[in-house]
Amino acid sequence: MTVQDQSAIRLRVGVDSGGTFTDVCMFDESNGDIHVWKVSSTPQDPSLGIAGGVEQGVGEVAKVAGGDVDVVYFGHGTTVATNALIVGRGAETGLITTKGFRDVLELRRQKRDSLYDLQTEKPRILASRDKRLEVSERVLFDGSILTPLDEDEVRAAARKLRSEGITSVAVCFLFSFVEPAHEKRVKEILAEEMPDAFVSISHEVAPEFREYERLSTTVVNAYLGPIMKSYLSRLQPRLAEIGIAARPHLTQSNGGVISSEVAQNFPARTVLSGPAAGVIGALSVGRLAGFDNLITFDMGGTSTDVSLIDRGRPQMSNDATVHGYPLKLPMLDIHTVGAGGGSIAAIDAGGLLKVGPRSAAADPGPVCYGRGNEEPTVTDANVVLQVLNPTHLLNGRMKIDQARARAAIGRLADRLGMDLMETAQGIISVVIANMAKAIRVISVERGYDPRDYAMLGFGGAGPIHAARLARELDIPRLVVPKYPGIMCALGLLLTDLRTNLSLTRLLPLSLDGASSIEQGYAGLELRAAEWFEQEAIAAERRSVIRSIDMRYGGQGYELTVPCPSGAIDAAAIAGLRADFERAHKQVYGYIAAEEPVQVTTLRVEAVGLVPKVDLKPQAPATGPAEAAIVDRREVWLPEAGGFTLCPIYDRQQLGPGHRVPGPAILDQMDSTTLVLPGQTATVDAYLNLIIEG
């Protein structure tokens, strides 16, 4: 690899580091070719797997091209923040807050997460009570100062936290989203008293109303800050060692990318980093395939992520709960369940078969990997059923031990009183049911009928389960992209720089509040312009999108609708009310025409358009699809009554116009696609599989 050679091949690289595999997607700017690579993840230090995977993948490109390679862009989806939150390996965190309010973090909303579960446990408190310190200050709802900040108390609190070895501090005061002067001064004092500490300030992290959610987001950001900084400080030198000078850009939970510097300051924005990139990739692939209404189904080694795209727009959420912690941040509306290829099958306390959420992950991995695990997983079930290749994966780079998988599932079958193949298929049926439930959460429970959507199945384990899942939900069409196993990595090369800005203003949706709304948007758009300048985005590549949160008077929750640019006049207000009532009808099933509508938060999304992968249509295939058959094997399919001889296609040999009737298996390096009896897979111009039947 080289960095400066002007004759070198210019590659844009996207890397998604998951719990089981690290996926690498490389786009050649000179000819538009896409290259993919896949290696096992290194959970103990993800940067090792990333650097190794990139070095191998880029090395393969250089070998084929016979020349040097210059990596000009490096996009990265990471689970570092997510995993730290799940396993509780964040930094020792302190909190400085308004006197009398340190227990808000623990009191929460006084709601039970699971109403009828007597053993339910609250998530771990990230800042223990002895590390939550109060100082005298008080800002009122209108921004006026009731009690000035006591700087001596702030310095005393900072010194106490420093003496106890605290490395990260969250600062959250009442109504700081209206008047942040006190928080700004505390930040300055902390820089003097604790210069090496990570500092998370609420008006910078989540400048919106709702005290508990804003506090929770600020503390989570502080908890993750040193972890993300440490990770990126290891990753960048490792990339430099293999000749990559491009600085990493990380995916945010909203689907856009941010620089590594911003990610270090606001790591809470990356908690859905990898899955968000997959949704953006699915949006682009689905649009080219002719589908604006999509349900995305991303099944990896550890979990499954699902989301809904309606009329070409991914569904967004301005607050969400991630692993028990409320986050007041804009993010794609992604629902995650513990169902992946590595999900472990076991017998629960009631004697019934259970799959997940425990996972064998990358190390030791499924039983068939031969690395010491003895508990059967979803991957082992597919190996026993011979839906997956029973001898190897990754084009032969990973050997598979089917005998070990059969022995592990056999032990489970004996305990259940079932035979081997019924138990293996039972594991698949249970995991399909778990994933169908997840899709109903983001569709039926939110007013959308999944039968009106196509499913786009991806992830290493997605295409092998997608056909059955689509049938379970009566989804008429299934789309499997050309490179399903690296869709999240591809999505990193299809997204833009993006930031979300917000301003809480409690106003009536009427002409009386119009001027305040206009002033609010003017301030947000000024901040957006400053961000564009900081990111050096040219004027012609800037986009600003408005939206607005509204509710009926007296309601406790809001709905977000688009807000057109321009003046907020009578026509604009009428349009906003109509859009709000349409959204309210969609979600809640009714409108209250006589009730006043209240504005709560103004929002602006600033987008910096960047060069992207250009997916081009391919010429129609000339030979028959049967020429792509490379093998046949017996596959256990309950839809066909048991073992059935299935043709095995090399998917890379299929071209536009080819039709593959089921039952069939389509193999490729990064994934395997199952076509069931009665289904037909057709290859479109972009080499996607369109499965119907």
XYZ file of C-alpha atoms in Angstrom:
693
model
C 0.000 0.000 0.000
C 1.030 3.555 -0.575
C -0.330 6.909 0.451
C 1.091 9.505 -1.937
C 1.617 7.693 -5.260
C -0.539 9.564 -7.786
C -0.728 6.484 -10.056
C -2.058 4.248 -7.282
C -5.551 2.784 -7.298
C -7.791 5.043 -5.178
C -9.951 3.071 -2.768
C -12.769 4.216 -0.516
C -12.977 1.695 2.333
C -15.870 0.945 4.683
C -15.377 -1.367 7.673
C -18.090 -2.697 9.961
C -16.790 -4.338 13.107
C -19.436 -6.698 14.482
C -19.548 -9.130 17.365
C -18.597 -12.122 15.211
C -17.165 -10.887 11.907
C -15.438 -7.746 10.657
C -16.617 -6.803 7.169
C -14.584 -4.773 4.690
C -16.031 -3.134 1.560
C -13.660 -1.429 -0.904
C -14.765 0.820 -3.772
C -12.327 1.488 -6.617
C -12.867 5.104 -7.719
C -11.153 4.507 -11.074
C -13.473 1.826 -12.449
C -16.380 1.570 -9.982
C -15.528 -2.002 -8.922
C -16.533 -3.162 -5.438
C -14.362 -5.629 -3.540
C -15.329 -7.323 -0.285
C -13.475 -9.126 2.490
C -14.516 -10.739 5.752
C -12.497 -11.848 8.791
C -13.295 -12.945 12.333
C -13.639 -10.096 14.825
C -11.285 -9.632 17.772
C -13.613 -8.645 20.648
C -10.738 -8.095 23.099
C -9.483 -5.268 20.835
C -11.588 -4.605 17.710
C -8.838 -2.477 16.160
C -6.740 -5.629 15.675
C -9.405 -7.316 13.558
C -10.065 -4.109 11.633
C -6.421 -3.480 10.769
C -5.925 -7.141 9.872
C -9.041 -7.303 7.717
C -8.224 -4.090 5.885
C -4.640 -5.159 5.295
C -5.765 -8.500 3.865
C -8.570 -7.008 1.777
C -6.570 -4.137 0.352
C -3.690 -6.531 -0.249
C -5.973 -8.755 -2.337
C -7.071 -5.747 -4.414
C -3.442 -4.725 -4.971
C -2.543 -8.288 -5.979
C -5.351 -8.497 -8.541
C -4.676 -5.000 -9.900
C -0.919 -5.499 -9.976
C -0.192 -2.068 -8.506
C -0.194 0.145 -5.457
C -3.356 1.125 -3.589
C -4.136 4.456 -1.944
C -6.945 4.468 0.649
C -8.456 7.954 0.282
C -11.439 7.486 2.616
C -11.971 5.256 5.635
C -15.493 4.832 7.039
C -16.085 2.782 10.138
C -19.101 1.318 11.912
C -18.258 0.233 15.430
C -19.828 -1.593 18.346
C -17.281 -0.274 20.867
C -19.743 2.107 22.539
C -22.590 -0.410 22.430
C -20.525 -3.214 23.923
C -19.150 -1.004 26.691
C -22.725 -0.091 27.611
C -23.921 -3.709 27.539
C -21.123 -5.266 29.576
C -20.551 -2.308 31.904
C -16.949 -1.569 30.930
C -17.187 2.198 30.694
C -15.224 4.779 32.630
C -15.613 5.572 36.316
C -18.050 8.482 36.023
C -18.906 11.395 38.268
C -21.795 13.858 38.022
C -22.123 17.525 38.957
C -25.723 18.704 39.034
C -28.137 21.237 40.545
C -28.486 21.030 44.322
C -31.360 18.738 45.267
C -31.428 16.801 41.995
C -28.630 14.237 42.141
C -31.041 11.329 42.558
C -32.968 11.994 39.339
C -30.639 9.517 37.630
C -31.733 6.749 39.982
C -35.394 7.711 40.433
C -35.845 7.658 36.660
C -39.496 7.929 35.549
C -40.735 5.603 38.302
C -41.985 3.156 35.697
C -41.385 -0.574 35.746
C -39.670 -1.777 32.586
C -41.583 -5.046 32.791
C -44.793 -4.548 34.723
C -45.481 -8.191 35.644
C -41.897 -9.411 36.093
C -41.232 -9.683 39.824
C -37.532 -10.321 39.189
C -36.991 -7.402 36.838
C -33.740 -5.548 37.388
C -33.006 -1.929 36.609
C -29.925 -1.235 34.511
C -26.745 -0.482 36.399
C -26.470 3.144 37.544
C -23.515 4.577 35.629
C -22.697 7.237 38.250
C -23.047 5.916 41.793
C -24.646 8.138 44.444
C -21.363 8.982 46.179
C -20.022 10.203 42.816
C -23.052 12.432 42.146
C -22.249 15.839 43.635
C -24.519 18.861 43.932
C -23.693 22.556 43.616
C -25.735 25.686 44.293
C -27.199 27.182 41.107
C -30.658 27.521 39.592
C -31.888 28.584 36.171
C -35.638 28.995 35.717
C -37.745 27.747 32.813
C -37.519 31.083 31.013
C -33.716 31.266 31.276
C -33.595 33.757 34.139
C -31.118 33.136 36.963
C -32.698 32.437 40.339
C -29.497 31.318 42.091
C -26.038 32.246 40.762
C -23.483 29.479 40.320
C -21.327 28.921 43.392
C -17.898 28.466 41.807
C -16.243 27.498 45.083
C -18.608 24.535 45.379
C -17.808 23.549 41.791
C -14.071 23.583 42.513
C -14.600 21.561 45.696
C -16.659 18.996 43.778
C -14.030 18.769 41.038
C -11.248 18.207 43.581
C -13.258 15.522 45.367
C -13.888 13.660 42.108
C -10.239 13.990 41.124
C -9.084 12.625 44.481
C -11.304 9.566 43.994
C -9.765 8.753 40.627
C -12.723 9.801 38.488
C -11.704 10.031 34.811
C -14.975 11.276 33.337
C -17.451 13.909 34.538
C -21.015 14.639 33.428
C -22.506 18.081 34.043
C -26.269 18.593 33.895
C -28.167 21.564 35.337
C -31.875 22.337 35.266
C -32.993 24.316 32.183
C -29.455 24.574 30.817
C -30.926 23.957 27.365
C -32.516 27.424 27.702
C -29.586 29.217 29.394
C -26.270 27.293 29.370
C -24.077 29.935 31.048
C -23.638 27.955 34.284
C -22.689 24.757 32.468
C -20.200 26.647 30.306
C -18.509 28.062 33.397
C -18.349 24.630 35.046
C -16.657 23.279 31.924
C -14.003 25.987 32.225
C -13.426 25.211 35.916
C -13.143 21.472 35.230
C -10.535 22.197 32.558
C -8.490 23.914 35.273
C -9.088 21.426 38.097
C -9.260 18.149 36.108
C -7.407 18.823 32.850
C -7.116 15.138 31.933
C -10.749 14.218 32.589
C -13.361 13.662 29.894
C -16.177 16.189 30.360
C -19.732 15.745 29.065
C -21.948 18.856 29.163
C -25.718 18.432 28.806
C -26.404 21.512 26.657
C -23.812 20.229 24.163
C -24.910 16.594 24.221
C -28.729 16.883 24.388
C -30.017 20.492 24.451
C -33.675 19.537 24.868
C -36.299 19.424 27.584
C -37.088 16.349 29.691
C -34.803 16.404 32.657
C -34.236 12.681 33.226
C -33.639 11.766 29.582
C -31.213 14.678 29.134
C -29.349 13.674 32.291
C -29.218 10.007 31.267
C -27.840 10.904 27.819
C -25.177 13.163 29.319
C -24.055 10.492 31.794
C -23.966 7.774 29.113
C -21.831 10.072 26.959
C -19.431 10.595 29.876
C -19.363 6.870 30.644
C -18.368 6.023 27.065
C -16.032 8.955 26.370
C -12.686 7.597 27.661
C -13.440 4.175 26.138
C -14.028 5.623 22.672
C -10.996 7.895 22.950
C -8.795 4.961 23.953
C -10.140 2.821 21.117
C -9.585 5.444 18.417
C -6.127 6.215 19.777
C -5.263 2.537 19.140
C -7.010 2.289 15.789
C -5.379 5.241 14.055
C -1.757 4.129 14.682
C -2.626 0.594 13.547
C -4.039 1.968 10.306
C -0.929 4.118 9.874
C 1.257 1.020 10.307
C -0.375 -0.575 7.260
C -0.046 2.587 5.177
C -3.468 4.204 5.624
C -3.321 7.932 6.258
C -7.040 8.675 5.813
C -8.584 9.599 9.164
C -11.532 7.426 10.199
C -15.097 8.664 9.904
C -17.581 6.873 12.174
C -21.238 6.212 11.578
C -23.696 7.887 13.907
C -26.950 6.391 15.086
C -28.768 8.822 12.745
C -27.180 7.209 9.677
C -24.682 9.965 8.933
C -20.943 9.963 9.543
C -18.815 12.117 11.811
C -15.097 12.611 12.128
C -13.176 10.588 14.690
C -12.606 13.799 16.662
C -16.344 14.421 17.004
C -16.924 10.747 17.860
C -14.435 11.035 20.723
C -16.362 13.990 22.182
C -19.852 12.574 21.583
C -19.557 8.756 21.705
C -23.229 8.378 22.687
C -24.047 9.268 19.077
C -22.444 5.992 17.941
C -24.381 3.429 19.999
C -26.187 2.211 16.851
C -23.225 2.868 14.568
C -23.086 -0.424 12.653
C -26.832 -1.078 12.278
C -27.442 2.516 11.122
C -24.984 2.084 8.258
C -26.873 -1.027 7.179
C -30.156 0.877 6.989
C -28.542 3.581 4.813
C -27.100 0.909 2.537
C -30.484 -0.818 2.337
C -32.150 2.502 1.461
C -29.849 2.991 -1.544
C -30.050 -0.610 -2.734
C -33.826 -0.716 -2.303
C -34.303 2.523 -4.243
C -32.268 1.172 -7.178
C -34.277 -2.066 -7.085
C -37.500 -0.039 -7.279
C -38.691 -0.378 -3.676
C -39.361 2.732 -1.573
C -41.261 0.799 1.110
C -38.898 -1.579 2.853
C -38.501 -3.539 6.044
C -34.783 -4.029 6.630
C -33.678 -7.288 8.218
C -30.030 -7.407 9.304
C -29.054 -10.677 10.991
C -25.441 -10.985 12.063
C -23.588 -13.290 14.382
C -24.856 -11.854 17.666
C -28.091 -9.958 17.048
C -30.761 -8.996 14.538
C -31.578 -5.375 13.719
C -34.807 -4.428 11.953
C -36.158 -1.090 10.774
C -38.795 0.340 8.471
C -38.368 2.627 5.449
C -41.606 4.299 4.372
C -41.831 6.106 1.014
C -38.065 6.274 0.784
C -37.601 7.737 4.275
C -36.094 5.714 7.138
C -38.104 6.044 10.315
C -36.349 8.234 12.884
C -36.640 8.560 16.636
C -35.558 11.533 18.708
C -35.284 9.485 21.857
C -34.803 5.812 22.467
C -33.808 3.356 25.156
C -30.633 1.449 24.335
C -29.912 -1.506 26.634
C -31.981 0.087 29.379
C -30.533 3.609 29.130
C -32.690 6.438 27.731
C -30.907 8.518 25.088
C -32.273 11.889 23.956
C -30.547 11.787 20.567
C -31.780 11.603 16.970
C -31.307 8.073 15.697
C -32.713 5.697 13.139
C -35.618 3.738 14.585
C -33.877 0.360 14.818
C -35.179 -2.490 16.950
C -32.645 -5.078 18.090
C -33.153 -8.603 19.411
C -30.604 -11.153 20.570
C -31.022 -13.475 17.599
C -27.950 -14.118 15.447
C -25.961 -16.925 13.930
C -24.088 -17.329 17.198
C -27.195 -17.284 19.427
C -27.101 -20.234 21.813
C -29.920 -22.777 21.974
C -30.790 -24.092 25.435
C -33.656 -25.426 27.519
C -35.341 -22.902 29.806
C -36.705 -23.418 33.322
C -40.009 -24.622 31.884
C -38.342 -27.326 29.813
C -38.870 -25.504 26.520
C -36.398 -24.723 23.762
C -34.988 -21.186 23.949
C -32.665 -19.443 21.477
C -30.656 -16.362 22.502
C -29.981 -13.774 23.671
C -26.758 -15.408 24.874
C -24.284 -15.664 22.017
C -21.098 -17.597 21.318
C -19.870 -14.463 19.467
C -16.569 -14.650 17.560
C -14.649 -16.362 20.328
C -15.203 -19.218 20.859
C -17.958 -19.034 18.218
C -20.376 -21.812 17.213
C -19.533 -25.418 18.038
C -18.735 -26.149 14.389
C -15.828 -23.669 14.502
C -13.975 -26.130 16.758
C -12.775 -23.510 19.229
C -14.034 -25.077 22.437
C -17.715 -24.103 22.628
C -20.019 -27.008 23.472
C -23.406 -25.228 23.365
C -25.246 -25.434 20.017
C -26.047 -22.261 18.112
C -28.200 -21.199 15.160
C -25.204 -21.631 12.851
C -24.704 -25.177 14.125
C -28.359 -25.938 13.361
C -27.944 -24.708 9.782
C -24.777 -26.789 9.387
C -26.591 -29.911 10.625
C -29.536 -29.208 8.309
C -26.935 -28.685 5.537
C -28.470 -25.385 4.543
C -25.007 -23.997 5.302
C -21.994 -25.629 3.699
C -21.095 -28.506 6.076
C -17.346 -28.329 5.363
C -16.305 -24.658 5.076
C -17.288 -20.974 4.980
C -15.710 -17.809 3.505
C -14.806 -19.551 0.229
C -12.814 -22.188 2.084
C -10.908 -19.860 4.422
C -12.873 -21.116 7.468
C -13.192 -24.867 8.025
C -16.420 -26.247 9.528
C -16.725 -29.368 11.704
C -20.220 -30.749 11.117
C -19.644 -33.731 13.413
C -19.133 -31.430 16.411
C -22.333 -29.542 15.573
C -24.308 -32.788 15.265
C -22.999 -34.008 18.617
C -23.922 -30.745 20.375
C -27.435 -30.625 18.936
C -27.788 -34.339 19.593
C -27.216 -33.758 23.313
C -29.907 -31.061 23.270
C -32.253 -33.366 21.323
C -31.867 -36.121 23.919
C -32.882 -33.745 26.699
C -35.917 -32.586 24.692
C -36.930 -36.114 23.687
C -36.742 -35.220 19.989
C -34.654 -36.481 17.103
C -31.617 -34.655 15.756
C -33.116 -33.038 12.656
C -36.335 -31.971 14.404
C -34.269 -30.263 17.090
C -32.065 -28.483 14.563
C -35.116 -27.285 12.671
C -36.752 -26.339 15.978
C -33.846 -23.991 16.700
C -34.451 -22.281 13.347
C -38.205 -22.054 13.955
C -37.718 -20.431 17.366
C -35.267 -17.849 16.056
C -37.622 -17.048 13.146
C -40.432 -16.451 15.659
C -38.179 -14.124 17.686
C -37.329 -12.093 14.600
C -40.934 -11.944 13.392
C -41.887 -10.466 16.754
C -39.198 -7.795 16.324
C -40.535 -6.825 12.898
C -44.071 -6.544 14.266
C -42.740 -4.040 16.824
C -41.504 -1.640 14.118
C -44.451 -2.212 11.770
C -47.794 -3.441 13.141
C -47.367 -1.786 16.543
C -46.695 1.552 14.819
C -49.524 1.454 12.340
C -47.767 -0.117 9.329
C -48.848 -3.324 7.582
C -45.786 -5.450 6.696
C -47.678 -6.870 3.714
C -47.366 -3.433 2.082
C -43.566 -3.614 2.196
C -40.738 -5.575 0.634
C -38.165 -7.096 2.947
C -34.470 -6.454 2.340
C -32.482 -9.218 3.997
C -28.791 -8.854 4.700
C -26.086 -9.546 7.260
C -24.041 -12.722 7.247
C -26.980 -14.780 8.558
C -29.857 -12.756 7.065
C -30.370 -14.305 3.599
C -30.423 -17.862 4.937
C -33.422 -17.033 7.181
C -35.122 -14.239 5.237
C -37.301 -16.429 3.008
C -38.972 -18.130 5.968
C -39.306 -14.849 7.850
C -40.989 -13.179 4.875
C -43.454 -16.079 4.624
C -44.170 -15.884 8.351
C -45.191 -12.231 7.949
C -46.890 -12.563 4.523
C -44.374 -10.162 3.002
C -44.732 -10.633 -0.761
C -41.200 -9.803 -1.945
C -37.747 -10.328 -0.560
C -34.669 -8.457 -1.812
C -31.185 -9.845 -1.167
C -28.433 -7.422 -2.247
C -25.335 -8.452 -4.183
C -23.154 -8.372 -1.072
C -25.547 -9.082 1.810
C -22.872 -10.034 4.307
C -21.118 -6.655 4.106
C -24.132 -4.355 3.675
C -23.263 -2.313 6.768
C -19.732 -1.775 5.436
C -21.171 -0.802 2.037
C -23.572 1.582 3.760
C -20.564 3.455 5.130
C -19.684 4.336 1.525
C -23.234 5.468 0.710
C -23.845 7.968 3.491
C -23.134 11.663 4.013
C -21.716 13.826 6.763
C -24.619 14.680 9.004
C -25.422 16.491 12.228
C -28.700 17.151 14.025
C -29.405 20.393 15.854
C -32.397 21.069 18.094
C -33.968 23.788 20.189
C -36.747 23.295 22.735
C -39.417 25.992 22.533
C -42.846 25.377 24.077
C -45.149 27.407 21.818
C -48.675 27.241 20.402
C -48.928 26.258 16.744
C -50.537 29.547 15.770
C -49.692 32.932 14.338
C -48.969 34.089 17.894
C -45.994 31.727 18.045
C -44.901 32.091 14.412
C -42.228 34.721 14.976
C -40.640 32.688 17.792
C -40.584 29.622 15.548
C -38.912 31.604 12.768
C -36.337 33.024 15.183
C -35.618 29.552 16.515
C -35.009 28.149 13.049
C -32.812 31.138 12.167
C -30.609 30.352 15.160
C -30.430 26.647 14.298
C -29.559 27.379 10.664
C -26.797 29.726 11.808
C -25.356 26.887 13.891
C -25.676 24.608 10.859
C -23.712 27.110 8.769
C -20.965 27.116 11.405
C -20.852 23.312 11.291
C -20.568 23.347 7.489
C -17.590 25.691 7.775
C -15.924 23.511 10.421
C -16.274 20.456 8.189
C -15.085 22.419 5.105
C -18.209 21.498 3.110
C -18.608 23.498 -0.110
C -21.752 25.629 -0.428
C -23.144 23.577 -3.317
C -22.865 20.380 -1.255
C -24.865 21.641 1.730
C -28.401 20.653 2.615
C -30.544 21.783 5.548
C -33.749 19.926 6.437
C -36.240 21.236 8.981
C -38.576 19.241 11.180
C -40.712 20.059 14.193
C -41.992 18.170 17.248
C -45.653 18.726 18.130
C -48.362 17.333 20.380
C -51.904 18.072 21.424
C -52.098 20.286 24.494
C -51.790 18.145 27.607
C -50.135 15.185 25.899
C -46.878 13.873 27.295
C -45.250 12.729 24.047
C -44.591 14.344 20.683
C -44.605 13.431 17.015
C -42.043 14.774 14.551
C -43.189 16.034 11.157
C -41.310 17.814 8.332
C -41.322 21.617 8.408
C -40.971 23.447 5.083
C -38.379 26.177 4.703
C -39.544 29.766 4.438
C -41.915 31.905 6.454
C -44.169 30.422 9.117
C -47.409 32.014 7.925
C -51.051 30.936 8.087
C -50.643 28.501 5.181
C -47.530 26.944 6.738
C -49.290 26.550 10.091
C -52.302 24.890 8.455
C -49.979 22.506 6.592
C -48.083 21.631 9.757
C -51.315 20.900 11.611
C -52.525 18.676 8.775
C -49.218 16.776 8.720
C -49.308 16.382 12.502
C -52.860 15.036 12.479
C -51.984 12.624 9.681
C -49.069 11.319 11.755
C -51.250 11.166 14.891
C -53.851 9.135 13.031
C -51.124 6.769 11.784
C -49.702 6.139 15.257
C -52.700 6.427 17.579
C -55.668 5.823 15.284
C -57.542 9.102 15.904
C -57.323 12.886 15.681
C -58.667 15.513 18.092
C -59.726 18.280 15.739
C -60.823 20.665 18.507
C -57.651 20.384 20.573
C -54.894 23.012 20.270
C -51.551 21.811 18.919
C -48.373 22.698 20.797
C -44.843 22.981 19.401
C -42.160 21.506 21.665
C -38.890 21.262 19.753
C -37.507 22.724 16.531
C -35.047 20.549 14.619
C -32.578 21.020 11.790
C -30.627 18.273 10.051
C -27.489 19.586 8.341
C -26.149 17.291 5.615
C -22.815 17.618 3.863
C -22.990 15.679 0.603
C -19.865 13.599 -0.033
C -18.734 11.339 -2.927
C -20.382 7.937 -2.745
C -20.213 4.514 -4.299
C -21.939 4.595 -7.672
C -23.839 1.331 -8.124
C -24.249 0.784 -11.868
C -26.655 -1.544 -13.706
C -25.158 -4.568 -15.417
C -25.765 -5.996 -18.872
C -28.241 -8.895 -19.131
C -26.815 -12.384 -18.673
C -26.179 -14.401 -21.832
C -25.925 -18.020 -20.662
C -28.440 -20.122 -18.695
C -28.735 -19.872 -14.927
C -28.049 -23.609 -14.657
C -24.429 -22.933 -15.678
C -23.933 -21.410 -12.213
C -24.755 -24.721 -10.465
C -21.529 -25.922 -8.844
C -22.836 -28.737 -6.644
C -25.896 -30.491 -5.267
C -26.461 -31.640 -1.692
C -29.130 -33.089 0.524
C -30.743 -30.302 2.585
C -33.312 -30.805 5.343
C -36.368 -28.702 4.414
C -39.614 -29.225 6.373
C -41.396 -27.437 3.501
C -40.391 -30.401 1.306
C -40.954 -33.097 3.932
C -37.339 -33.732 4.931
C -34.072 -34.188 3.072
C -34.235 -32.782 -0.449
C -31.533 -32.709 -3.116
C -30.901 -28.997 -3.732
C -28.798 -27.362 -6.440
C -26.005 -25.146 -5.083
C -25.441 -22.031 -7.192
C -22.343 -19.872 -7.225
C -24.050 -16.524 -6.935
C -21.126 -14.695 -8.530
C -21.896 -16.509 -11.791
C -25.511 -15.324 -11.914
C -26.406 -12.240 -13.951
C -29.382 -9.972 -14.679
C -32.391 -11.891 -15.927
C -31.429 -15.248 -14.457
C -34.221 -17.044 -12.613
C -33.603 -19.657 -9.920
C -36.567 -21.807 -8.823
C -36.675 -23.138 -5.273
C -35.618 -25.161 -3.506
C -32.115 -23.861 -4.099
C -29.106 -22.504 -2.234
C -27.044 -19.601 -3.525
C -23.534 -19.509 -2.089
C -21.105 -16.608 -1.958
C -18.126 -15.611 0.168
C -19.995 -13.337 2.575
C -23.354 -15.116 2.960
C -25.694 -17.912 1.857
C -29.219 -17.441 0.467
C -31.972 -20.047 0.810
C -34.788 -20.136 -1.764
C -37.694 -22.241 -0.491
C -39.891 -24.593 -2.510
C -42.507 -22.561 -4.365
C -40.311 -19.461 -4.478
C -38.373 -18.042 -7.420
C -35.328 -15.796 -7.228
C -34.773 -13.377 -10.119
C -31.542 -11.424 -10.588
C -32.175 -7.735 -11.375
C -29.948 -5.256 -13.218
C -28.053 -4.399 -10.020
C -27.430 -8.087 -9.225
C -29.938 -8.107 -6.378
C -32.029 -11.228 -5.870
C -35.776 -10.569 -5.971
C -37.446 -13.560 -4.314
C -41.189 -14.066 -4.693
C -43.609 -16.856 -3.967
